[in-house]
Short mmCIF file of C-alpha atoms and ligand atoms in Angstrom, two decimals:
data_model
loop_
_atom_site.label_atom_id
_atom_site.label_comp_id
_atom_site.label_asym_id
_atom_site.label_seq_id
_atom_site.Cartn_x
_atom_site.Cartn_y
_atom_site.Cartn_z
CA MET B 15 58.86 81.16 71.61
CA PHE B 16 60.15 79.30 68.89
CA VAL B 17 60.67 75.09 69.66
CA ILE B 18 62.80 73.11 67.47
CA THR B 19 62.94 69.25 67.82
CA GLY B 20 65.87 67.14 66.63
CA ALA B 21 68.03 70.34 66.70
CA SER B 22 71.08 68.54 67.08
CA GLY B 23 70.32 66.64 63.61
CA GLN B 24 71.45 67.79 60.37
CA LEU B 25 68.27 69.63 59.24
CA GLY B 26 67.67 70.93 62.82
CA ARG B 27 70.86 72.64 63.19
CA LEU B 28 70.46 74.18 59.81
CA VAL B 29 66.85 75.36 60.88
CA ILE B 30 68.58 77.08 64.02
CA GLU B 31 71.05 78.79 62.39
CA GLN B 32 68.57 80.19 60.01
CA LEU B 33 66.08 81.09 62.84
CA LEU B 34 68.64 83.02 64.39
CA GLU B 35 69.01 85.35 61.54
CA LYS B 36 65.39 86.36 62.11
CA VAL B 37 64.91 86.10 65.72
CA PRO B 38 66.79 86.91 69.00
CA ALA B 39 68.34 83.43 70.50
CA ALA B 40 66.65 84.02 73.59
CA GLN B 41 63.25 83.40 71.90
CA ILE B 42 64.31 79.95 70.44
CA ILE B 43 64.39 76.45 72.30
CA ALA B 44 66.11 73.83 70.86
CA ALA B 45 64.92 70.34 72.14
CA VAL B 46 67.39 67.92 71.91
CA ARG B 47 67.45 64.42 73.29
CA SER B 48 71.32 64.95 74.67
CA PRO B 49 71.67 68.71 75.47
CA GLU B 50 75.34 68.38 75.72
CA LYS B 51 75.43 67.93 71.79
CA ALA B 52 73.83 71.28 71.70
CA ALA B 53 76.31 73.22 74.03
CA ASP B 54 77.45 75.51 71.45
CA LEU B 55 74.02 76.66 71.15
CA ALA B 56 73.61 77.41 74.86
CA ALA B 57 76.56 79.65 74.33
CA ARG B 58 74.83 81.55 71.97
CA GLY B 59 71.89 82.19 73.90
CA VAL B 60 69.77 79.67 72.60
CA GLN B 61 67.73 77.85 75.24
CA VAL B 62 68.65 74.09 75.02
CA ARG B 63 66.28 71.66 76.85
CA GLN B 64 66.31 67.62 76.89
CA ALA B 65 63.60 66.27 75.03
CA ASP B 66 63.29 62.82 73.87
CA TYR B 67 60.04 61.63 71.97
CA SER B 68 59.95 58.24 73.99
CA GLN B 69 60.03 60.22 77.07
CA PRO B 70 56.95 62.35 77.14
CA ALA B 71 57.67 63.94 80.50
CA THR B 72 60.49 65.34 78.84
CA LEU B 73 58.62 67.20 76.25
CA ASP B 74 56.26 68.68 79.08
CA ALA B 75 59.49 70.48 80.07
CA ALA B 76 61.05 71.15 76.80
CA PHE B 77 57.65 72.81 75.54
CA ALA B 78 56.73 75.09 78.38
CA GLY B 79 56.06 78.43 77.02
CA ALA B 80 55.97 77.16 73.18
CA GLU B 81 53.95 79.48 70.71
CA LYS B 82 55.24 77.48 67.42
CA ILE B 83 57.26 74.13 67.57
CA LEU B 84 58.76 72.50 64.61
CA LEU B 85 58.62 68.57 65.04
CA ILE B 86 61.53 67.39 63.14
CA SER B 87 60.54 63.60 62.05
CA SER B 88 62.37 61.28 64.07
CA SER B 89 64.79 59.21 62.69
CA GLU B 90 63.85 55.85 64.73
CA VAL B 91 62.01 54.20 61.87
CA GLY B 92 59.34 51.94 63.08
CA GLN B 93 58.67 54.30 66.38
CA ARG B 94 58.07 57.09 64.63
CA VAL B 95 54.26 57.41 64.81
CA GLY B 96 53.90 56.77 68.63
CA GLN B 97 56.83 59.27 69.02
CA HIS B 98 55.17 61.87 66.89
CA GLN B 99 52.04 61.24 68.87
CA ALA B 100 53.86 62.11 72.11
CA VAL B 101 55.04 65.25 70.40
CA MET B 102 51.28 66.17 69.64
CA ALA B 103 49.76 65.55 72.92
CA ALA B 104 52.58 67.36 75.00
CA ALA B 105 52.22 70.46 72.27
CA LYS B 106 48.53 70.36 72.91
CA ARG B 107 49.19 70.23 76.96
CA ALA B 108 51.76 73.21 76.27
CA GLY B 109 48.98 74.85 74.19
CA ALA B 110 51.23 75.59 71.24
CA GLY B 111 49.39 77.87 68.72
CA LEU B 112 51.19 76.26 65.60
CA LEU B 113 52.96 72.67 65.34
CA ALA B 114 54.99 72.28 62.02
CA TYR B 115 55.66 68.69 61.18
CA THR B 116 58.36 67.39 58.60
CA SER B 117 56.41 64.92 56.34
CA VAL B 118 57.54 63.30 53.06
CA LEU B 119 56.71 64.37 49.55
CA HIS B 120 53.30 63.51 48.30
CA ALA B 121 52.82 61.55 51.75
CA ASP B 122 49.57 60.92 50.97
CA THR B 123 50.03 58.94 47.96
CA SER B 124 53.85 58.17 47.88
CA LEU B 125 55.17 54.88 46.99
CA LEU B 126 57.89 55.01 49.43
CA GLY B 127 57.65 52.39 51.93
CA LEU B 128 58.72 55.18 54.56
CA ALA B 129 56.03 56.91 53.52
CA GLU B 130 53.42 54.96 55.45
CA GLU B 131 54.73 56.36 59.13
CA HIS B 132 54.63 59.83 57.62
CA ARG B 133 50.96 59.32 56.65
CA GLN B 134 49.94 58.11 59.84
CA THR B 135 51.56 61.00 61.43
CA GLU B 136 49.69 63.42 59.19
CA ILE B 137 46.03 61.76 60.07
CA ALA B 138 47.08 61.76 64.03
CA LEU B 139 47.86 65.54 63.15
CA ALA B 140 44.87 66.46 61.77
CA ALA B 141 43.17 65.19 64.89
CA CYS B 142 45.37 66.46 67.69
CA GLY B 143 43.67 69.37 68.63
CA VAL B 144 46.97 71.83 67.43
CA PRO B 145 46.83 73.96 64.39
CA ALA B 146 49.45 72.00 62.12
CA VAL B 147 51.19 72.81 58.65
CA ILE B 148 52.50 69.95 57.21
CA LEU B 149 56.26 70.44 55.09
CA ARG B 150 56.22 67.63 52.92
CA ASN B 151 59.87 67.32 52.24
CA GLY B 152 61.62 65.52 49.10
CA TRP B 153 64.57 63.85 48.91
CA TYR B 154 67.94 65.79 50.33
CA HIS B 155 70.86 66.58 47.71
CA GLU B 156 72.68 65.05 50.62
CA ASN B 157 71.46 61.42 50.18
CA TYR B 158 73.32 61.42 47.15
CA THR B 159 76.43 63.50 47.69
CA ALA B 160 77.18 61.39 50.74
CA ALA B 161 77.81 58.29 48.55
CA ILE B 162 80.02 60.43 46.21
CA PRO B 163 83.18 59.38 48.25
CA GLY B 164 82.22 55.40 47.63
CA ALA B 165 81.40 56.27 44.04
CA LEU B 166 84.98 57.54 43.23
CA ALA B 167 86.28 54.53 44.95
CA HIS B 168 84.54 52.21 42.65
CA GLY B 169 83.93 54.27 39.54
CA ALA B 170 80.03 53.87 39.88
CA HIS B 171 77.23 54.71 42.00
CA PHE B 172 74.71 51.77 42.17
CA GLY B 173 71.19 52.21 42.79
CA CYS B 174 67.95 50.60 41.37
CA ALA B 175 66.43 54.14 40.65
CA GLY B 176 66.28 53.19 36.88
CA GLU B 177 65.56 56.36 34.69
CA GLY B 178 63.27 57.84 37.55
CA ARG B 179 63.48 61.80 37.93
CA ILE B 180 64.39 63.19 41.25
CA SER B 181 63.73 66.48 42.62
CA SER B 182 65.72 66.94 45.36
CA ALA B 183 67.06 69.95 47.00
CA ALA B 184 69.78 70.76 49.80
CA ARG B 185 69.09 70.53 53.40
CA THR B 186 69.43 74.05 53.80
CA ASP B 187 66.73 74.69 51.20
CA TYR B 188 64.33 72.91 53.58
CA ALA B 189 65.70 74.30 56.55
CA ALA B 190 64.76 77.50 55.05
CA ALA B 191 61.17 76.64 54.13
CA ALA B 192 60.76 76.03 57.85
CA VAL B 193 61.86 78.94 59.27
CA ALA B 194 59.54 80.88 56.43
CA VAL B 195 56.34 78.68 57.58
CA LEU B 196 57.49 79.47 61.52
CA THR B 197 58.24 83.24 60.90
CA ALA B 198 55.41 83.77 58.40
CA ASN B 199 53.18 86.95 59.17
CA ASP B 200 49.82 84.84 57.75
CA ASP B 201 48.19 81.86 59.06
CA GLN B 202 49.78 78.86 58.20
CA ALA B 203 47.28 76.30 60.20
CA GLY B 204 46.08 73.50 57.73
CA LYS B 205 48.43 74.36 54.97
CA VAL B 206 50.06 71.45 53.06
CA TYR B 207 53.37 72.17 51.07
CA GLU B 208 55.12 69.67 48.88
CA LEU B 209 58.48 70.69 49.09
CA ALA B 210 61.07 69.59 46.17
CA GLY B 211 63.83 71.08 43.98
CA ASP B 212 63.23 73.09 41.12
CA SER B 213 64.71 70.67 38.53
CA ALA B 214 65.05 66.91 38.50
CA TYR B 215 67.70 64.88 37.50
CA THR B 216 68.26 60.63 37.25
CA LEU B 217 70.90 58.92 38.74
CA SER B 218 73.17 58.57 35.57
CA GLU B 219 73.13 62.34 35.05
CA PHE B 220 74.05 62.55 38.89
CA ALA B 221 77.01 60.11 37.97
CA ALA B 222 77.79 62.30 34.92
CA GLN B 223 77.86 65.51 36.80
CA VAL B 224 80.35 63.81 39.68
CA THR B 225 82.39 62.92 36.61
CA ARG B 226 82.54 66.27 35.50
CA GLN B 227 83.40 67.59 38.50
CA SER B 228 85.83 65.24 39.95
CA GLY B 229 87.74 64.36 36.78
CA LYS B 230 87.09 60.75 37.61
CA HIS B 231 85.13 58.63 35.44
CA VAL B 232 81.91 57.54 37.45
CA VAL B 233 78.91 55.97 35.68
CA TYR B 234 75.69 55.04 37.36
CA SER B 235 75.21 51.13 37.81
CA ASP B 236 71.66 50.27 37.77
CA LEU B 237 70.89 46.84 39.68
CA PRO B 238 67.91 45.06 40.07
CA GLU B 239 66.49 46.21 43.40
CA ALA B 240 67.06 42.93 45.58
CA ASP B 241 70.73 43.24 44.03
CA PHE B 242 71.13 46.60 45.59
CA LYS B 243 69.91 45.53 48.73
CA ALA B 244 72.44 42.76 48.74
CA ALA B 245 75.11 45.17 47.59
CA LEU B 246 74.30 47.70 50.27
CA LEU B 247 74.39 44.75 52.71
CA GLN B 248 77.56 44.09 51.65
CA ALA B 249 78.68 47.16 52.46
CA GLY B 250 78.34 46.89 56.01
CA LEU B 251 74.61 48.78 56.02
CA PRO B 252 71.78 47.30 58.55
CA GLU B 253 69.13 45.22 57.37
CA PHE B 254 66.57 47.68 57.85
CA LEU B 255 68.48 50.65 56.44
CA ALA B 256 69.19 48.50 53.13
CA GLN B 257 65.63 47.69 52.79
CA LEU B 258 64.52 51.09 53.33
CA LEU B 259 67.33 52.66 50.69
CA ALA B 260 66.60 50.20 47.96
CA ASN B 261 62.97 50.49 48.03
CA SER B 262 63.21 54.13 47.89
CA ASP B 263 65.60 53.95 44.69
CA ALA B 264 62.87 51.17 43.47
CA ALA B 265 59.80 54.08 44.40
CA ALA B 266 62.02 56.95 42.71
CA ALA B 267 62.30 54.85 39.37
CA LYS B 268 58.69 54.98 39.39
CA GLY B 269 58.20 58.66 40.28
CA ALA B 270 58.07 58.70 43.65
CA LEU B 271 60.79 61.52 44.07
CA PHE B 272 59.64 63.73 41.25
CA ASP B 273 57.65 67.12 41.60
CA GLN B 274 57.34 69.89 39.38
CA GLY B 275 55.47 72.50 41.52
CA GLN B 276 58.27 74.56 42.65
CA GLN B 277 56.61 75.33 45.98
CA LEU B 278 59.61 75.33 47.72
CA SER B 279 61.39 77.93 45.92
CA LYS B 280 58.08 79.87 46.07
CA LEU B 281 58.35 79.43 49.75
CA ILE B 282 61.63 80.66 50.50
CA GLY B 283 61.83 83.28 47.59
CA ARG B 284 64.79 82.08 45.56
CA SER B 285 65.92 79.34 43.53
CA THR B 286 67.17 75.66 44.93
CA THR B 287 70.28 74.59 45.55
CA LEU B 288 71.17 73.33 42.39
CA LEU B 289 72.77 69.58 42.36
CA ALA B 290 75.93 70.43 40.86
CA ALA B 291 76.46 72.86 43.64
CA SER B 292 75.89 70.45 46.44
CA ILE B 293 78.22 68.23 44.71
CA ALA B 294 80.91 70.81 44.35
CA GLN B 295 80.37 71.27 48.32
CA ALA B 296 80.95 67.45 49.11
CA LEU B 297 83.97 67.22 46.59
CA ALA B 298 85.28 70.24 48.56
CA THR B 299 85.28 68.50 52.17
N1 NAP Q 9 64.20 63.92 53.14
C1 NAP Q 9 65.16 63.13 53.16
O1 NAP Q 9 66.08 63.06 52.10
C2 NAP Q 9 65.35 62.86 54.55
C3 NAP Q 9 66.69 61.81 54.56
C4 NAP Q 9 66.90 61.36 56.01
C5 NAP Q 9 66.26 61.43 56.89
N2 NAP Q 9 64.68 62.08 56.80
C6 NAP Q 9 63.74 62.65 57.61
O2 NAP Q 9 64.18 63.92 58.13
C7 NAP Q 9 64.45 63.77 59.67
C8 NAP Q 9 65.77 65.10 59.72
O3 NAP Q 9 66.92 64.71 59.16
P1 NAP Q 9 68.42 64.94 59.57
O4 NAP Q 9 69.05 65.13 58.25
O5 NAP Q 9 68.27 66.33 60.41
O6 NAP Q 9 68.28 63.74 60.19
P2 NAP Q 9 69.45 63.48 61.57
O7 NAP Q 9 70.88 64.33 61.24
O8 NAP Q 9 69.57 62.08 61.74
O9 NAP Q 9 69.01 63.92 62.72
C9 NAP Q 9 67.53 62.97 63.22
C10 NAP Q 9 67.51 63.86 64.41
O10 NAP Q 9 66.20 63.32 65.38
C11 NAP Q 9 66.47 63.02 66.44
N3 NAP Q 9 65.84 61.95 67.20
C12 NAP Q 9 66.19 60.61 66.75
N4 NAP Q 9 65.37 60.18 67.91
C13 NAP Q 9 64.57 60.80 68.80
C14 NAP Q 9 64.33 60.75 70.15
N5 NAP Q 9 63.73 59.24 70.39
N6 NAP Q 9 63.75 61.79 70.84
C15 NAP Q 9 64.25 63.05 70.55
N7 NAP Q 9 65.18 63.17 69.14
C16 NAP Q 9 65.15 62.19 68.43
C17 NAP Q 9 68.13 62.90 66.61
O11 NAP Q 9 68.66 63.03 67.80
P3 NAP Q 9 70.35 63.05 68.19
O12 NAP Q 9 71.10 64.18 67.81
O13 NAP Q 9 70.31 62.82 69.75
O14 NAP Q 9 70.42 61.40 67.87
C18 NAP Q 9 68.50 64.23 65.66
O15 NAP Q 9 68.73 65.30 66.12
C19 NAP Q 9 65.04 62.58 60.05
O16 NAP Q 9 65.04 62.43 61.50
C20 NAP Q 9 64.20 61.62 59.15
O17 NAP Q 9 62.75 61.39 59.87
C21 NAP Q 9 64.61 62.57 55.52
#
């Protein structure tokens, strides 16, 4: 039995779709906070079970019979270490044979502010008593392609990443990596994968690609970190998110999102999705 947490989220759904191509639906448990969000999966034969990282009792019921569990990191920044530890404890009680965790690229040394919770989670994982494998996911292309409508409206994509090179990949690539690890025949316990796109770009290059494909002129406007955060606040983002995004861009300027190891394409057996392809997809929707 494979358990996927966060299965109602964007990454979780892609993992389930790709896992369905490899194993029968009856062997997949979609562990979700709100089962009604996964009614479509239940209709396809996937077992949908309620699992809230903040309610350990739900985790015991959700993990019953689990052999391999994918813990998709929580989106509740600030609460994540305790939530992830609750998942580890439940995985241990369930007798799971493998716990895979979606961390962040170069978590042990990363300058990203959000890496701290991943670092602490990785330390807890090593001590939790369940064989664990770490998927250190780099940035999603979608973090930037989601901003395309705003960039087209303003003729500019704003940020504070300077000339930092970003080795992002599409969410679907990271989902494929998770499925590869969960279904691998060889022992994955103890492995740490640094997962990133095959090629890297600057945000100026991103803006140039948006210009080429959309036919509308978009420049990259590089701001001081504080000004970028202020712009995000003015656009209506909550304080913590504006802080997190500005901090991440500033870390990207120092290379925090860059990686040349190509472990992601090796793991999934194909090249990672080109940024240009994700931009085309975003423009088409
Ligand atoms: N690598 C990157 O660029 C990047 C970017 C953004 C986020 N991330 C991280 O990667 C994770 C997956 O990304 P994503 O795009 O799939 O994010 P997402 O679409 O926001 O999905 C997050 C998932 O976490 C679930 N969740 C949140 N709090 C929970 C709780 N207390 N108990 C159980 N489930 C809970 C959500 O459940 P609901 O559906 O009920 O809300 C949702 O299914 C994120 O959670 C975040 O940690 C990575």
